[in-house]
Tab-separated table of N, CA, C and O in Angstrom:
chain	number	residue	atom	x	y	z
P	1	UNK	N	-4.490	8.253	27.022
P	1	UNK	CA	-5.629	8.087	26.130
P	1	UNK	C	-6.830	8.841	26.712
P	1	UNK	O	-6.968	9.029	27.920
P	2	UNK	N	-7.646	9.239	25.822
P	2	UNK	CA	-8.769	10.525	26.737
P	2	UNK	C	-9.998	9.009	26.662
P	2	UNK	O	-10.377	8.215	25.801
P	3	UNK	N	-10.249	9.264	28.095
P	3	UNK	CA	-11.050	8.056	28.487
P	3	UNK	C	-12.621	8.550	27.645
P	3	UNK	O	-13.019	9.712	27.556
P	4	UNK	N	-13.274	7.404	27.132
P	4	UNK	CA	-14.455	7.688	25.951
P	4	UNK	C	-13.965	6.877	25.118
P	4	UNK	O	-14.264	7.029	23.934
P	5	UNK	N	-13.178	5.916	25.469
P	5	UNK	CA	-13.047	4.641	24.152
P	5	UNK	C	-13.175	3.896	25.341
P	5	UNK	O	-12.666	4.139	26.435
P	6	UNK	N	-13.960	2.899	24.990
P	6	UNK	CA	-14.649	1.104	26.209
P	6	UNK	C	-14.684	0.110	25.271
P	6	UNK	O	-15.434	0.028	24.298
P	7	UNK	N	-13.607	-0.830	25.715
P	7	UNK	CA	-14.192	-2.277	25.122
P	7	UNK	C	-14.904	-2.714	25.338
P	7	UNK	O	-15.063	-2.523	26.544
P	8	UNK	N	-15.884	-3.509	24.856
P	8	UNK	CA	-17.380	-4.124	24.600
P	8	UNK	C	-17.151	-4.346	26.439
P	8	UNK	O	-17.888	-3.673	27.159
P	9	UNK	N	-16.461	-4.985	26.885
P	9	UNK	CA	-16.648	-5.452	28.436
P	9	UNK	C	-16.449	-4.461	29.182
P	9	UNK	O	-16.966	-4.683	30.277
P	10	UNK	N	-15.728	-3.014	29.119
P	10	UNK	CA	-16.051	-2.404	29.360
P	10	UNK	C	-17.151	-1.407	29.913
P	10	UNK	O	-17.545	-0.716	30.852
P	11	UNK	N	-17.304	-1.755	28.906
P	11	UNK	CA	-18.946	-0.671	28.286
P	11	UNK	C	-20.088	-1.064	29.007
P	11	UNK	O	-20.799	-0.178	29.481
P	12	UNK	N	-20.445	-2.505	29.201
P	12	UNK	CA	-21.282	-3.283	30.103
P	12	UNK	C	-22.069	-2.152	31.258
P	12	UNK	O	-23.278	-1.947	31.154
P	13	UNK	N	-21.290	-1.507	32.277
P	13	UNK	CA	-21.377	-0.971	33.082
P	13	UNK	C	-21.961	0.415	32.886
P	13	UNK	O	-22.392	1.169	33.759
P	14	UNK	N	-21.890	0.620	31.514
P	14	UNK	CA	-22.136	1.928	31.472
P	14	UNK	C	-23.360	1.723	30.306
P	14	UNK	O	-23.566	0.765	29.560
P	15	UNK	N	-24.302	3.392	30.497
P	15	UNK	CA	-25.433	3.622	29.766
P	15	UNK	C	-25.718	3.821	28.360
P	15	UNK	O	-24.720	3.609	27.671
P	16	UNK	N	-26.404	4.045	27.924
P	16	UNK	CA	-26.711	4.194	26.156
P	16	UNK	C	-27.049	5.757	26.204
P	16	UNK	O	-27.819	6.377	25.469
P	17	UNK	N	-26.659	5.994	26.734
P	17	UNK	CA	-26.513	8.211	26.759
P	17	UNK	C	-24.873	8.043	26.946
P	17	UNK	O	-24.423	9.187	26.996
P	18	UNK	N	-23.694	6.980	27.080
P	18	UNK	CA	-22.686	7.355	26.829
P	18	UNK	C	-22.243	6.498	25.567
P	18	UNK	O	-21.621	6.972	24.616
P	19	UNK	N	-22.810	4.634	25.730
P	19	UNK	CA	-22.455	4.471	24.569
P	19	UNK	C	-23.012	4.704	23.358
P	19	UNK	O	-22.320	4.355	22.401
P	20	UNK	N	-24.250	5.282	23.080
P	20	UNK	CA	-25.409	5.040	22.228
P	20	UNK	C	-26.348	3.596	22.505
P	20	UNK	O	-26.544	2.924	23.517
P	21	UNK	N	-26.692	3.513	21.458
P	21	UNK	CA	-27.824	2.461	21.471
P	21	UNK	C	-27.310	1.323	21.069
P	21	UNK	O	-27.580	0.263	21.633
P	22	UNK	N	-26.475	1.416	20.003
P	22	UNK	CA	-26.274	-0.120	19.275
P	22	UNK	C	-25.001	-0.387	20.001
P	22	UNK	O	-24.812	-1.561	20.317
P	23	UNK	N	-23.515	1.050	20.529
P	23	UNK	CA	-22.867	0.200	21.498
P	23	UNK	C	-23.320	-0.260	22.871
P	23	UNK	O	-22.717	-1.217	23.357
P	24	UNK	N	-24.089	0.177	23.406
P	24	UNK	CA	-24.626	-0.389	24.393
P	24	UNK	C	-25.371	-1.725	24.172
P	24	UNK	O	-24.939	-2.489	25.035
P	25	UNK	N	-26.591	-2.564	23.165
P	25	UNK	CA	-26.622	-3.200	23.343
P	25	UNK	C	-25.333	-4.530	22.464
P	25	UNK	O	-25.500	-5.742	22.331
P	26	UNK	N	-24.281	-3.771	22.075
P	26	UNK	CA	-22.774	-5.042	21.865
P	26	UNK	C	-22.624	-5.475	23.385
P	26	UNK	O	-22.710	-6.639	23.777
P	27	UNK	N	-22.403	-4.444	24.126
P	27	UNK	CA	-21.394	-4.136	25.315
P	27	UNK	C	-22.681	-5.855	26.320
P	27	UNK	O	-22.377	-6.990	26.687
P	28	UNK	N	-23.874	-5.139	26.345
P	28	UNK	CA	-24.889	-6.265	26.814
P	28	UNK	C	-24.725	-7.406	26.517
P	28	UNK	O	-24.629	-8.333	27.321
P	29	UNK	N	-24.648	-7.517	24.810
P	29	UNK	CA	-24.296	-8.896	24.160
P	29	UNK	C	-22.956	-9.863	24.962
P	29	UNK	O	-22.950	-10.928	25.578
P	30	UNK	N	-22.248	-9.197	24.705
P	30	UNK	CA	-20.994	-9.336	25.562
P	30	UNK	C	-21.049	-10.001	27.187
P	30	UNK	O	-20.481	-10.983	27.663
P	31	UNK	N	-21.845	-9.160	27.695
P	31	UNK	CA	-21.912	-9.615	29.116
P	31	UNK	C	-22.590	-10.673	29.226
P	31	UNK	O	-22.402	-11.426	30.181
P	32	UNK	N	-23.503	-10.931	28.277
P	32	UNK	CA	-24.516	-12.496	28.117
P	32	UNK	C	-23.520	-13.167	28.005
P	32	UNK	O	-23.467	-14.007	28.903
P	33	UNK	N	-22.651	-13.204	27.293
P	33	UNK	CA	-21.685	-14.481	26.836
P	33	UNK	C	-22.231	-14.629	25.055
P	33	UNK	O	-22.286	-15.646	24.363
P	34	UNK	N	-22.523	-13.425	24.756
P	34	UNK	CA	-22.828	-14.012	23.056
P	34	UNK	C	-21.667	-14.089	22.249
P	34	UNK	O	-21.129	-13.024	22.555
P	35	UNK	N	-21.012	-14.560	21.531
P	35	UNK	CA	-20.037	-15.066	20.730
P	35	UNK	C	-20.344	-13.570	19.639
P	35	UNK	O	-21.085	-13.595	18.657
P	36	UNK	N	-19.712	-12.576	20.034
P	36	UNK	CA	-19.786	-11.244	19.724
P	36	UNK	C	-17.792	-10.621	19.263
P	36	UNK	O	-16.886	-10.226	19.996
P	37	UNK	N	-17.866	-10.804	17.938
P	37	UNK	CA	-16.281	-10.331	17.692
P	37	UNK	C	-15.455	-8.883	18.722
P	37	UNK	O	-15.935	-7.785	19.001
P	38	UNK	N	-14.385	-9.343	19.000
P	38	UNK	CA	-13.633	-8.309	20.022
P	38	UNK	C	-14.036	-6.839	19.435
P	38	UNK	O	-14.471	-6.811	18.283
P	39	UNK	N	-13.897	-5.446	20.265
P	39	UNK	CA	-14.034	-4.119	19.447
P	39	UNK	C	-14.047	-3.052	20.717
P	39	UNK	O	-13.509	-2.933	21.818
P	40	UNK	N	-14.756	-2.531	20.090
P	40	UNK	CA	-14.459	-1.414	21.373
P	40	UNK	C	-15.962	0.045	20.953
P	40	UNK	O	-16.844	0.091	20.095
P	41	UNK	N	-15.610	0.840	21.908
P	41	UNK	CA	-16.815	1.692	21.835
P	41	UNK	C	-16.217	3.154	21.642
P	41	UNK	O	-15.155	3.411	22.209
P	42	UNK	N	-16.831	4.099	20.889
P	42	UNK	CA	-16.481	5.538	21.289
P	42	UNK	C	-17.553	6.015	21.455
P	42	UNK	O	-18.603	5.969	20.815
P	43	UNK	N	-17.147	6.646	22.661
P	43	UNK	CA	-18.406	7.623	23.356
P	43	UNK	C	-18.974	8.552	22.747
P	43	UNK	O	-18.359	9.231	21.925
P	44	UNK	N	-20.530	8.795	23.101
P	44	UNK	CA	-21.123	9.959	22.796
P	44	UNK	C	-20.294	11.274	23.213
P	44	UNK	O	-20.132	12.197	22.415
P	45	UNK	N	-19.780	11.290	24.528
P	45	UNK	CA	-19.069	12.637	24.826
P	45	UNK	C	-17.567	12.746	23.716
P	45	UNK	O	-17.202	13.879	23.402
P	46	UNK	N	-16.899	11.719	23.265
P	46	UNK	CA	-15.877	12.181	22.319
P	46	UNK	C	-16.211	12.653	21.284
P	46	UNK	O	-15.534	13.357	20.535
P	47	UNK	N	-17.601	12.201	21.121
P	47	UNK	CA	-18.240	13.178	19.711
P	47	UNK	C	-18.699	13.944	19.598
P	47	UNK	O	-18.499	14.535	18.537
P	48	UNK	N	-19.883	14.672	20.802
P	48	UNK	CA	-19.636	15.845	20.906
P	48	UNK	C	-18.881	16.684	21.367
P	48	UNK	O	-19.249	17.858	21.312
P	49	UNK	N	-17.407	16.310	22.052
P	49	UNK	CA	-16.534	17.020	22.645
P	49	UNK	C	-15.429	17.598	21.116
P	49	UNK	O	-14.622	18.520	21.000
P	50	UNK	N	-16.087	16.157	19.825
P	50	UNK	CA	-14.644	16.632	18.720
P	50	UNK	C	-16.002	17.286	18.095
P	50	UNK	O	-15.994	16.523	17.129
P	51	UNK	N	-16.828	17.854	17.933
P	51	UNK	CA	-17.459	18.657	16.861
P	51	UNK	C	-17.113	20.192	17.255
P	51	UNK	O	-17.234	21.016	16.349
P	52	UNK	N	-16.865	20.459	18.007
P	52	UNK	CA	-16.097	22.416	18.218
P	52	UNK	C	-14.934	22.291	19.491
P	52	UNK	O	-14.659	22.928	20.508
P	53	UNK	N	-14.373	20.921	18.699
P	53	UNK	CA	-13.026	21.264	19.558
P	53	UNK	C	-11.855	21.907	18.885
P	53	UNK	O	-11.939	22.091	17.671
P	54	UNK	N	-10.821	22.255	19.495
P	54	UNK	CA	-9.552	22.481	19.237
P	54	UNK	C	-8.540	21.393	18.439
P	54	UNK	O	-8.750	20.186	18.560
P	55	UNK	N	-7.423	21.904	17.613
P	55	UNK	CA	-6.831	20.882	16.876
P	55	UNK	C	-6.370	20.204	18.057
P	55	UNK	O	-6.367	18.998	17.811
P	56	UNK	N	-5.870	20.503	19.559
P	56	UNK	CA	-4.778	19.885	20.419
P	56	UNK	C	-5.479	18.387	20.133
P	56	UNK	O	-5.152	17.329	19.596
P	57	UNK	N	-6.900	19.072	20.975
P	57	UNK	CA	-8.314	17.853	21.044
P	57	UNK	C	-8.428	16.624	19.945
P	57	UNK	O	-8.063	15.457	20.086
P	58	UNK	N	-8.860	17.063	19.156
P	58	UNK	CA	-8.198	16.834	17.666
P	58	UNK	C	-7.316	15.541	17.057
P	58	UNK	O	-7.456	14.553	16.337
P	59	UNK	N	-6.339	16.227	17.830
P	59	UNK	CA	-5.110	15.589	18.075
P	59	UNK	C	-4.682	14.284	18.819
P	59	UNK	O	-3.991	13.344	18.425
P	60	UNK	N	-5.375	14.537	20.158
P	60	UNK	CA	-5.143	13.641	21.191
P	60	UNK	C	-6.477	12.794	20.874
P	60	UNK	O	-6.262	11.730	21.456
P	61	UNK	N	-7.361	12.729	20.444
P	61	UNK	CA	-8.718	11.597	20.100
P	61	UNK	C	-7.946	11.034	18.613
P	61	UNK	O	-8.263	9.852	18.483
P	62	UNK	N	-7.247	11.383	17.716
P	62	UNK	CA	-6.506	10.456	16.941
P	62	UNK	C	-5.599	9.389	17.686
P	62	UNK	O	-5.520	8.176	17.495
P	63	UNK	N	-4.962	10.173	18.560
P	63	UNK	CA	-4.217	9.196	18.858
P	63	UNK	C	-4.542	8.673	19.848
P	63	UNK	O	-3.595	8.222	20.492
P	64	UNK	N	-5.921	8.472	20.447
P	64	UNK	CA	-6.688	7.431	21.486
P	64	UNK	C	-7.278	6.655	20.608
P	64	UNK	O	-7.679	5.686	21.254
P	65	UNK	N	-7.561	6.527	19.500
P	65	UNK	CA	-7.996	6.048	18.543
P	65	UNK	C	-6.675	5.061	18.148
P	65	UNK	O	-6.513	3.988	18.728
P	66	UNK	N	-6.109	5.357	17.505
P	66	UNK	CA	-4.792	4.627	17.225
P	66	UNK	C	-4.409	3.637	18.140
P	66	UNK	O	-3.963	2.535	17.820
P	67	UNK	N	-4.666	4.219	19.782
P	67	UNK	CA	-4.392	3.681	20.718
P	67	UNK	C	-4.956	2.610	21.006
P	67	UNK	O	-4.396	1.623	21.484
P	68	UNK	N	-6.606	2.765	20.621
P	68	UNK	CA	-7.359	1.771	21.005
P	68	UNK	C	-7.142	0.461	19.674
P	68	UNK	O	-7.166	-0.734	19.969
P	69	UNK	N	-6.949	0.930	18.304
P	69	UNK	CA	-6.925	0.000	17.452
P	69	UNK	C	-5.777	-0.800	17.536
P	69	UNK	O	-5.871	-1.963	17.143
P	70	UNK	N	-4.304	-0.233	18.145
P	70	UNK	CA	-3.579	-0.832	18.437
P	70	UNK	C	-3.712	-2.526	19.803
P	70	UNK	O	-3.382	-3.712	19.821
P	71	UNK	N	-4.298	-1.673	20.559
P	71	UNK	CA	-4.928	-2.632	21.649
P	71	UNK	C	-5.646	-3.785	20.984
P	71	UNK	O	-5.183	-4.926	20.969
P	72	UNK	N	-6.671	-3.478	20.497
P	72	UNK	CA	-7.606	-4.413	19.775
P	72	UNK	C	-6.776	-5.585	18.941
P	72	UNK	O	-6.943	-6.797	19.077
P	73	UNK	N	-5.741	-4.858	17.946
P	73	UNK	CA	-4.702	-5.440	17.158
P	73	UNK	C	-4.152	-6.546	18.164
P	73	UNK	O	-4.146	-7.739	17.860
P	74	UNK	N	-3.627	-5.995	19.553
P	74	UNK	CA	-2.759	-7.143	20.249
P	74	UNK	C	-4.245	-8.598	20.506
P	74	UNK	O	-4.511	-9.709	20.047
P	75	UNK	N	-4.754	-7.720	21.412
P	75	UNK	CA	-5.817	-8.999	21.668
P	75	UNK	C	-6.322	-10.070	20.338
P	75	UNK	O	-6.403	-11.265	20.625
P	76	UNK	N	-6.555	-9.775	19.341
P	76	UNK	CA	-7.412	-10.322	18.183
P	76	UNK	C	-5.715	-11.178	17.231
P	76	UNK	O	-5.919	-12.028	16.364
P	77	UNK	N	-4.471	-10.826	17.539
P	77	UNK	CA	-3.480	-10.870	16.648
P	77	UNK	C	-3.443	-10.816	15.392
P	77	UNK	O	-2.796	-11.571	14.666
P	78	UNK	N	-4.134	-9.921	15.057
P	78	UNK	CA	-4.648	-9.323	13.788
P	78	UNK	C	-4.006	-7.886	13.587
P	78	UNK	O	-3.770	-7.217	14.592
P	79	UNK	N	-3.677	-7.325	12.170
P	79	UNK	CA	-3.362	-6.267	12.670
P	79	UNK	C	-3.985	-5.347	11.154
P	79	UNK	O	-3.889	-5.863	10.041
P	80	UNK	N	-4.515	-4.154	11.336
P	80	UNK	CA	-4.939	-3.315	10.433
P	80	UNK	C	-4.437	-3.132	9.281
P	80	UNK	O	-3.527	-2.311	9.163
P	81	UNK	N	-4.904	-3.842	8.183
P	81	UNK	CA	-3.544	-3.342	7.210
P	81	UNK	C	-2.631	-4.970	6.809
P	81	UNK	O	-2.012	-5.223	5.775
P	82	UNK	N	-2.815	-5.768	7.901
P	82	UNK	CA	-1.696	-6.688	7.586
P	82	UNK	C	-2.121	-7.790	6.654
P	82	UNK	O	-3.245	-7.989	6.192
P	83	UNK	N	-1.168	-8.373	6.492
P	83	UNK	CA	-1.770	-9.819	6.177
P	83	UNK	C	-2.491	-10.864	6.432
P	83	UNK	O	-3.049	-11.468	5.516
P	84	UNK	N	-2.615	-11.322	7.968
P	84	UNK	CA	-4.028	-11.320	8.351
P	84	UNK	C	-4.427	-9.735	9.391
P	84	UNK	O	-3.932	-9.245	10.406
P	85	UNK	N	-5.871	-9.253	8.228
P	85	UNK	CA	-6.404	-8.322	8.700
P	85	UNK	C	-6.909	-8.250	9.333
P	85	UNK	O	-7.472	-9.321	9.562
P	86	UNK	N	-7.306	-7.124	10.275
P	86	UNK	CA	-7.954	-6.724	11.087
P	86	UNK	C	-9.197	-6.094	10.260
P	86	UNK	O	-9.139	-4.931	9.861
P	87	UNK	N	-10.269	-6.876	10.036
P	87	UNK	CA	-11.385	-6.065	9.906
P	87	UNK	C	-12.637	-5.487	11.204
P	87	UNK	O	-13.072	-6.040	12.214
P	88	UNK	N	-12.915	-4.092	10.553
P	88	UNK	CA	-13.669	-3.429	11.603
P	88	UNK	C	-14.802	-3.037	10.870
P	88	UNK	O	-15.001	-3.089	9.656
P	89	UNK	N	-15.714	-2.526	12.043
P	89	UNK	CA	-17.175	-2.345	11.735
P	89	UNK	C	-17.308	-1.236	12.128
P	89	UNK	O	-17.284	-1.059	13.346
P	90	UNK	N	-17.520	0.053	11.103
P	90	UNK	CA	-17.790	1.264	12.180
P	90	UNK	C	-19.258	2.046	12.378
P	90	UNK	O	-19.590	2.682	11.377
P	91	UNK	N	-19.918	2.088	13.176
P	91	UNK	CA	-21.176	2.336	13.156
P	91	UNK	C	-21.775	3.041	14.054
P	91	UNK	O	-21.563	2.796	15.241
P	92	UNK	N	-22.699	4.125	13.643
P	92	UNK	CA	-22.804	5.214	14.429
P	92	UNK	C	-24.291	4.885	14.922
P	92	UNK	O	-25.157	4.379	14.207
P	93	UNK	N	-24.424	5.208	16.089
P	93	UNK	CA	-26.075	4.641	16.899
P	93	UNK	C	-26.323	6.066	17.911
P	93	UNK	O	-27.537	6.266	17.932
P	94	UNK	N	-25.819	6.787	18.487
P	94	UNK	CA	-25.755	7.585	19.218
P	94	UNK	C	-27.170	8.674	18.733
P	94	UNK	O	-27.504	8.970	17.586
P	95	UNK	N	-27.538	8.926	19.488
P	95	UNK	CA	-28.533	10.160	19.270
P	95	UNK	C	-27.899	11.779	18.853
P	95	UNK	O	-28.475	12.556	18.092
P	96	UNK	N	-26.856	11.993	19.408
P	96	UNK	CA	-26.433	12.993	19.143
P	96	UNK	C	-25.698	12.907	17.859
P	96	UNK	O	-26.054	13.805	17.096
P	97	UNK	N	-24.912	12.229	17.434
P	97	UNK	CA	-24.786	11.895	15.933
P	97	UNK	C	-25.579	11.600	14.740
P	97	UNK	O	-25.419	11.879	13.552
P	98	UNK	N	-26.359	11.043	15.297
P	98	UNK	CA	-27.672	10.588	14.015
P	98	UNK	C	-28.953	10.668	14.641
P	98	UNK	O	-29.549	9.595	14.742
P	99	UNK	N	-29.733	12.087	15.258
P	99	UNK	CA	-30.653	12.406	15.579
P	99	UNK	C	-31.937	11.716	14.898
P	99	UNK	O	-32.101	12.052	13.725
P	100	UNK	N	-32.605	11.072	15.271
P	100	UNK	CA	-33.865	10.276	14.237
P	100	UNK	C	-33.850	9.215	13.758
P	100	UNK	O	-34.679	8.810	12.944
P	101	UNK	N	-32.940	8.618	14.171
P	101	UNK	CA	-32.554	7.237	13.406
P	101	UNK	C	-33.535	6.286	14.691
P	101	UNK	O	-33.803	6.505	15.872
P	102	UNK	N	-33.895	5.035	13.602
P	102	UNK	CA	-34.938	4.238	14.357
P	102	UNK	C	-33.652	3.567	15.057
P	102	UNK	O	-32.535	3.591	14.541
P	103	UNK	N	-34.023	2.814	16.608
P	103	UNK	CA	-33.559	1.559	17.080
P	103	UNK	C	-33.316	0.567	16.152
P	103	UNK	O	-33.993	0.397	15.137
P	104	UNK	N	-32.651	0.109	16.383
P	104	UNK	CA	-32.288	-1.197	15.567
P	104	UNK	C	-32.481	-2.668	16.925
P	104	UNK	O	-32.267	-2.564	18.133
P	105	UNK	N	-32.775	-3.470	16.431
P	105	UNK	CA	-32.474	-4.903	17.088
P	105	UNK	C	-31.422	-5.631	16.580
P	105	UNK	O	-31.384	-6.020	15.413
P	106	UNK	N	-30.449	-5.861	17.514
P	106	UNK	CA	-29.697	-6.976	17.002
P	106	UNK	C	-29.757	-7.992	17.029
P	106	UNK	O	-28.908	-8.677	16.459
């Protein structure tokens, strides 16, 4: 899996120049102990690494992706698609993705 996907506990450790803003403060939430649904993070560098990458690239961030939703699927016993679903939240906070966008508070 190309490392740039962090589960919320993960992520803890790391900055808001890798997760953005709003995954960084989940990843915080998390470390408080806030009653914050399971998920995971994709990095600022997988997003600018997939905007002039190669299909291989491409390629292999689908299937770290897959990888990670699969993961998520085991922990939550939920599964994408199934009968009980896996619902997700996808949301972009990063500066390099959405240049100008205000902070948010959660």
């Amino acid at each position: 899996m190309i490392k740039g996907y962090y589960t919320f506990k993960e992520g803890s450790a790391l900055g808001k120049d890798i997760l953005g803003g709003k995954g960084k403060n989940i990843c915080e939430m998390v470390s408080l102990g806030f009653p914050v649904p399971d998920g995971f993070v994709v990095s600022t560098e997988v997003f600018k690494s997939y905007q002039n990458s190669t299909p291989e690239f491409k390629a292999a961030h689908l299937q770290a992706l897959k990888t990670s939703i699969e993961a998520l699927e085991e922990r939550t016993g939920k599964q994408f698609g199934g009968a009980v679903p896996l619902l997700v939240s996808v949301r972009s906070g990063a500066p390099v993705s959405m240049p100008g966008m205000m902070d948010t508070i959660l």
